[in-house]
Amino acid sequence: MSQYLNNKLSTITNPFFLGNGNNQGFVFEGPVPLPRVNNNNLDPQSKMISFVFSYDQDILNSVVLGPKGQQYFVVATDARKHLATPATIIQSTRGTHARIDWHRSHPTVEWKGMLEKQRTGAFLRLTQDQQQRLMTFGGTQLAWWPSHTSVILSTESSEVVARVITSVNSTILDMTAESLAQGILETAVLAVVLFMSGRSID
């Protein structure tokens, strides 16, 4: 990891770096817009656990906060103009990290010890009808698809395991306790960063 990204991760880790959500240009990088909803629309009985992406400009430089405001991830991007390939690092408080290399023609993604290096378009495969993006976790195929108030992650049996919504001030990833126990959190966070990056992932 470059010294620049190390310094940037250190800066974003600062507890005073909690973005105000000025960026209003959220899009689901795919065929369908990502809906924006008010937090009041969330079902308090949903039994989901929320992870909030907090940022000043965009999700590519953000902090992911979980229950009780605990920090789970830091996202930092080195996009200086002289670089041939900008890169984004997602650093977990567990010590692991993912890397997205924003190659112009074929961005790649890798999570050390969890996800082998591959094109982002392979990690989140767009279906032929362009209505879903498929993601494989632990040999199980999961699907991201748009609902009327959110983007849903579900199993092949249509069991909902996560959802993504946006409000005026943040992007929120809600996950079931079961999916967290299975270890899907890191993969879902990576997918959300790619969806919300505003960049082509195919």
CSV table of C-alpha atoms in Angstrom, one decimal:
chain,number,residue,atom,x,y,z
A,1,MET,CA,0.0,0.0,0.0
A,2,SER,CA,1.4,3.4,-0.9
A,3,GLN,CA,2.5,5.9,1.8
A,4,TYR,CA,-0.1,8.3,0.3
A,5,LEU,CA,-2.9,5.9,1.0
A,6,ASN,CA,-1.5,5.1,4.4
A,7,ASN,CA,-1.6,8.8,5.3
A,8,LYS,CA,-5.1,9.1,3.8
A,9,LEU,CA,-6.4,6.2,5.8
A,10,SER,CA,-4.9,7.7,8.9
A,11,THR,CA,-6.7,11.0,8.2
A,12,ILE,CA,-10.0,9.4,7.5
A,13,THR,CA,-9.7,7.3,10.7
A,14,ASN,CA,-9.7,10.5,12.7
A,15,PRO,CA,-13.0,10.5,14.7
A,16,PHE,CA,-13.6,14.1,13.5
A,17,PHE,CA,-13.8,12.9,9.9
A,18,LEU,CA,-17.5,12.3,9.7
A,19,GLY,CA,-18.8,13.5,6.4
A,20,ASN,CA,-21.9,15.6,5.9
A,21,GLY,CA,-23.2,13.8,2.8
A,22,ASN,CA,-22.9,16.8,0.4
A,23,ASN,CA,-22.7,14.5,-2.6
A,24,GLN,CA,-26.2,14.0,-4.0
A,25,GLY,CA,-25.2,12.1,-7.2
A,26,PHE,CA,-25.8,8.6,-6.0
A,27,VAL,CA,-26.4,6.0,-8.7
A,28,PHE,CA,-26.7,2.2,-8.8
A,29,GLU,CA,-23.9,1.5,-11.3
A,30,GLY,CA,-25.9,-0.7,-13.5
A,31,PRO,CA,-29.3,-0.6,-15.3
A,32,VAL,CA,-31.4,0.9,-12.5
A,33,PRO,CA,-31.1,4.0,-10.3
A,34,LEU,CA,-30.5,3.5,-6.6
A,35,PRO,CA,-33.5,4.8,-4.8
A,36,ARG,CA,-33.2,7.5,-2.2
A,37,VAL,CA,-35.4,7.2,0.9
A,38,ASN,CA,-35.9,8.9,4.2
A,39,ASN,CA,-34.6,7.1,7.3
A,40,ASN,CA,-38.2,7.2,8.7
A,41,ASN,CA,-39.2,4.7,6.0
A,42,LEU,CA,-37.1,2.0,7.6
A,43,ASP,CA,-39.1,-0.7,9.4
A,44,PRO,CA,-38.1,-0.8,13.0
A,45,GLN,CA,-39.1,-4.4,13.3
A,46,SER,CA,-36.9,-5.5,10.3
A,47,LYS,CA,-34.4,-7.2,12.6
A,48,MET,CA,-31.6,-5.8,10.4
A,49,ILE,CA,-28.3,-4.4,11.6
A,50,SER,CA,-27.2,-1.1,10.0
A,51,PHE,CA,-23.8,0.0,8.7
A,52,VAL,CA,-23.6,3.6,7.8
A,53,PHE,CA,-21.1,5.0,5.2
A,54,SER,CA,-20.2,8.5,6.3
A,55,TYR,CA,-18.3,10.8,4.0
A,56,ASP,CA,-17.6,14.4,3.0
A,57,GLN,CA,-17.4,14.1,-0.8
A,58,ASP,CA,-18.2,10.6,-1.9
A,59,ILE,CA,-18.1,7.0,-0.7
A,60,LEU,CA,-14.6,6.4,-2.1
A,61,ASN,CA,-13.3,8.3,0.9
A,62,SER,CA,-15.5,7.3,3.8
A,63,VAL,CA,-15.9,5.6,7.2
A,64,VAL,CA,-18.2,2.7,7.8
A,65,LEU,CA,-19.9,2.8,11.2
A,66,GLY,CA,-21.8,-0.1,12.7
A,67,PRO,CA,-23.9,-0.6,15.9
A,68,LYS,CA,-23.2,2.0,18.6
A,69,GLY,CA,-21.2,4.1,16.2
A,70,GLN,CA,-18.3,1.6,16.2
A,71,GLN,CA,-15.9,1.9,13.2
A,72,TYR,CA,-15.7,-1.2,11.0
A,73,PHE,CA,-14.1,0.0,7.8
A,74,VAL,CA,-12.2,2.9,6.3
A,75,VAL,CA,-12.3,3.6,2.6
A,76,ALA,CA,-9.6,5.7,1.0
A,77,THR,CA,-8.8,6.5,-2.6
A,78,ASP,CA,-5.6,7.7,-4.3
A,79,ALA,CA,-6.8,9.4,-7.5
A,80,ARG,CA,-3.9,11.9,-8.0
A,81,LYS,CA,-3.7,12.9,-11.7
A,82,HIS,CA,-0.2,11.6,-12.3
A,83,LEU,CA,-1.2,8.0,-11.5
A,84,ALA,CA,-1.8,5.7,-14.4
A,85,THR,CA,-4.3,3.7,-12.3
A,86,PRO,CA,-6.1,5.2,-9.3
A,87,ALA,CA,-6.7,2.8,-6.5
A,88,THR,CA,-9.2,2.5,-3.6
A,89,ILE,CA,-8.4,0.6,-0.4
A,90,ILE,CA,-11.0,-0.7,2.0
A,91,GLN,CA,-9.3,-1.2,5.4
A,92,SER,CA,-11.1,-3.4,7.9
A,93,THR,CA,-10.6,-2.9,11.7
A,94,ARG,CA,-9.8,-6.7,11.7
A,95,GLY,CA,-6.6,-5.9,9.8
A,96,THR,CA,-7.6,-7.2,6.3
A,97,HIS,CA,-8.1,-5.0,3.3
A,98,ALA,CA,-9.5,-4.9,-0.2
A,99,ARG,CA,-8.0,-3.1,-3.2
A,100,ILE,CA,-9.8,-1.7,-6.2
A,101,ASP,CA,-7.6,-0.7,-9.2
A,102,TRP,CA,-9.6,1.6,-11.4
A,103,HIS,CA,-8.1,0.5,-14.8
A,104,ARG,CA,-10.0,2.4,-17.5
A,105,SER,CA,-11.0,-0.6,-19.5
A,106,HIS,CA,-11.3,-3.3,-16.8
A,107,PRO,CA,-11.2,-2.3,-13.1
A,108,THR,CA,-10.1,-5.1,-10.8
A,109,VAL,CA,-10.9,-6.0,-7.2
A,110,GLU,CA,-9.2,-8.2,-4.6
A,111,TRP,CA,-9.6,-8.8,-0.9
A,112,LYS,CA,-6.6,-10.5,0.6
A,113,GLY,CA,-7.4,-13.9,2.0
A,114,MET,CA,-11.0,-13.6,1.0
A,115,LEU,CA,-11.5,-12.8,-2.7
A,116,GLU,CA,-9.0,-13.5,-5.5
A,117,LYS,CA,-8.1,-10.7,-7.9
A,118,GLN,CA,-10.6,-10.4,-10.7
A,119,ARG,CA,-12.4,-7.9,-12.8
A,120,THR,CA,-15.2,-6.0,-11.0
A,121,GLY,CA,-17.6,-7.0,-13.8
A,122,ALA,CA,-16.9,-10.7,-12.9
A,123,PHE,CA,-17.3,-10.0,-9.1
A,124,LEU,CA,-20.7,-8.4,-9.8
A,125,ARG,CA,-22.0,-10.1,-12.9
A,126,LEU,CA,-24.8,-8.3,-14.7
A,127,THR,CA,-27.5,-10.8,-15.8
A,128,GLN,CA,-28.6,-11.0,-19.4
A,129,ASP,CA,-31.8,-9.2,-18.8
A,130,GLN,CA,-29.8,-6.4,-16.9
A,131,GLN,CA,-32.1,-6.6,-13.9
A,132,GLN,CA,-29.7,-8.1,-11.4
A,133,ARG,CA,-26.1,-8.4,-10.5
A,134,LEU,CA,-24.9,-11.8,-9.3
A,135,MET,CA,-22.3,-12.2,-6.6
A,136,THR,CA,-20.8,-15.5,-5.3
A,137,PHE,CA,-19.9,-16.0,-1.6
A,138,GLY,CA,-18.6,-19.3,-0.3
A,139,GLY,CA,-19.9,-21.1,-3.3
A,140,THR,CA,-23.4,-19.7,-2.9
A,141,GLN,CA,-24.8,-17.3,-5.6
A,142,LEU,CA,-26.4,-14.2,-4.3
A,143,ALA,CA,-28.3,-11.5,-6.3
A,144,TRP,CA,-28.5,-7.7,-6.0
A,145,TRP,CA,-31.7,-6.3,-7.4
A,146,PRO,CA,-33.7,-3.1,-7.2
A,147,SER,CA,-36.8,-2.8,-5.0
A,148,HIS,CA,-39.2,0.2,-4.8
A,149,THR,CA,-37.3,1.7,-1.8
A,150,SER,CA,-33.9,-0.1,-1.8
A,151,VAL,CA,-31.5,-2.4,-3.5
A,152,ILE,CA,-31.8,-5.9,-2.1
A,153,LEU,CA,-29.3,-8.7,-1.7
A,154,SER,CA,-31.0,-12.1,-1.7
A,155,THR,CA,-30.3,-15.8,-2.0
A,156,GLU,CA,-31.4,-18.1,-4.8
A,157,SER,CA,-34.4,-19.0,-2.7
A,158,SER,CA,-35.3,-15.2,-2.5
A,159,GLU,CA,-34.3,-14.9,1.2
A,160,VAL,CA,-33.3,-11.3,1.8
A,161,VAL,CA,-29.9,-11.0,3.5
A,162,ALA,CA,-29.1,-7.3,3.0
A,163,ARG,CA,-30.4,-4.1,1.5
A,164,VAL,CA,-28.9,-0.7,0.6
A,165,ILE,CA,-30.7,2.6,0.9
A,166,THR,CA,-29.6,6.3,0.7
A,167,SER,CA,-30.9,9.2,2.7
A,168,VAL,CA,-30.0,12.9,2.5
A,169,ASN,CA,-26.9,12.4,4.6
A,170,SER,CA,-25.6,8.9,4.1
A,171,THR,CA,-25.6,5.5,2.5
A,172,ILE,CA,-26.9,2.6,4.7
A,173,LEU,CA,-26.2,-1.1,4.4
A,174,ASP,CA,-28.7,-3.1,6.4
A,175,MET,CA,-27.8,-6.8,7.0
A,176,THR,CA,-29.5,-9.7,8.8
A,177,ALA,CA,-27.8,-11.2,11.8
A,178,GLU,CA,-27.6,-14.5,10.0
A,179,SER,CA,-25.7,-13.0,7.1
A,180,LEU,CA,-23.2,-11.3,9.4
A,181,ALA,CA,-22.6,-14.6,11.2
A,182,GLN,CA,-21.9,-16.2,7.8
A,183,GLY,CA,-19.2,-13.5,7.1
A,184,ILE,CA,-20.9,-11.7,4.2
A,185,LEU,CA,-20.2,-8.2,5.6
A,186,GLU,CA,-16.9,-7.6,3.9
A,187,THR,CA,-18.2,-8.7,0.5
A,188,ALA,CA,-21.3,-6.6,0.8
A,189,VAL,CA,-19.3,-3.5,1.8
A,190,LEU,CA,-17.1,-4.0,-1.2
A,191,ALA,CA,-20.2,-4.3,-3.5
A,192,VAL,CA,-21.7,-1.1,-2.1
A,193,VAL,CA,-18.5,0.8,-2.7
A,194,LEU,CA,-18.5,-0.3,-6.3
A,195,PHE,CA,-22.2,0.4,-6.8
A,196,MET,CA,-21.9,3.9,-5.3
A,197,SER,CA,-18.5,4.8,-6.8
A,198,GLY,CA,-20.1,6.5,-9.8
A,199,ARG,CA,-17.6,4.7,-12.1
A,200,SER,CA,-18.1,2.0,-14.6
A,201,ILE,CA,-17.6,-1.5,-13.2
A,202,ASP,CA,-18.0,-3.5,-16.4
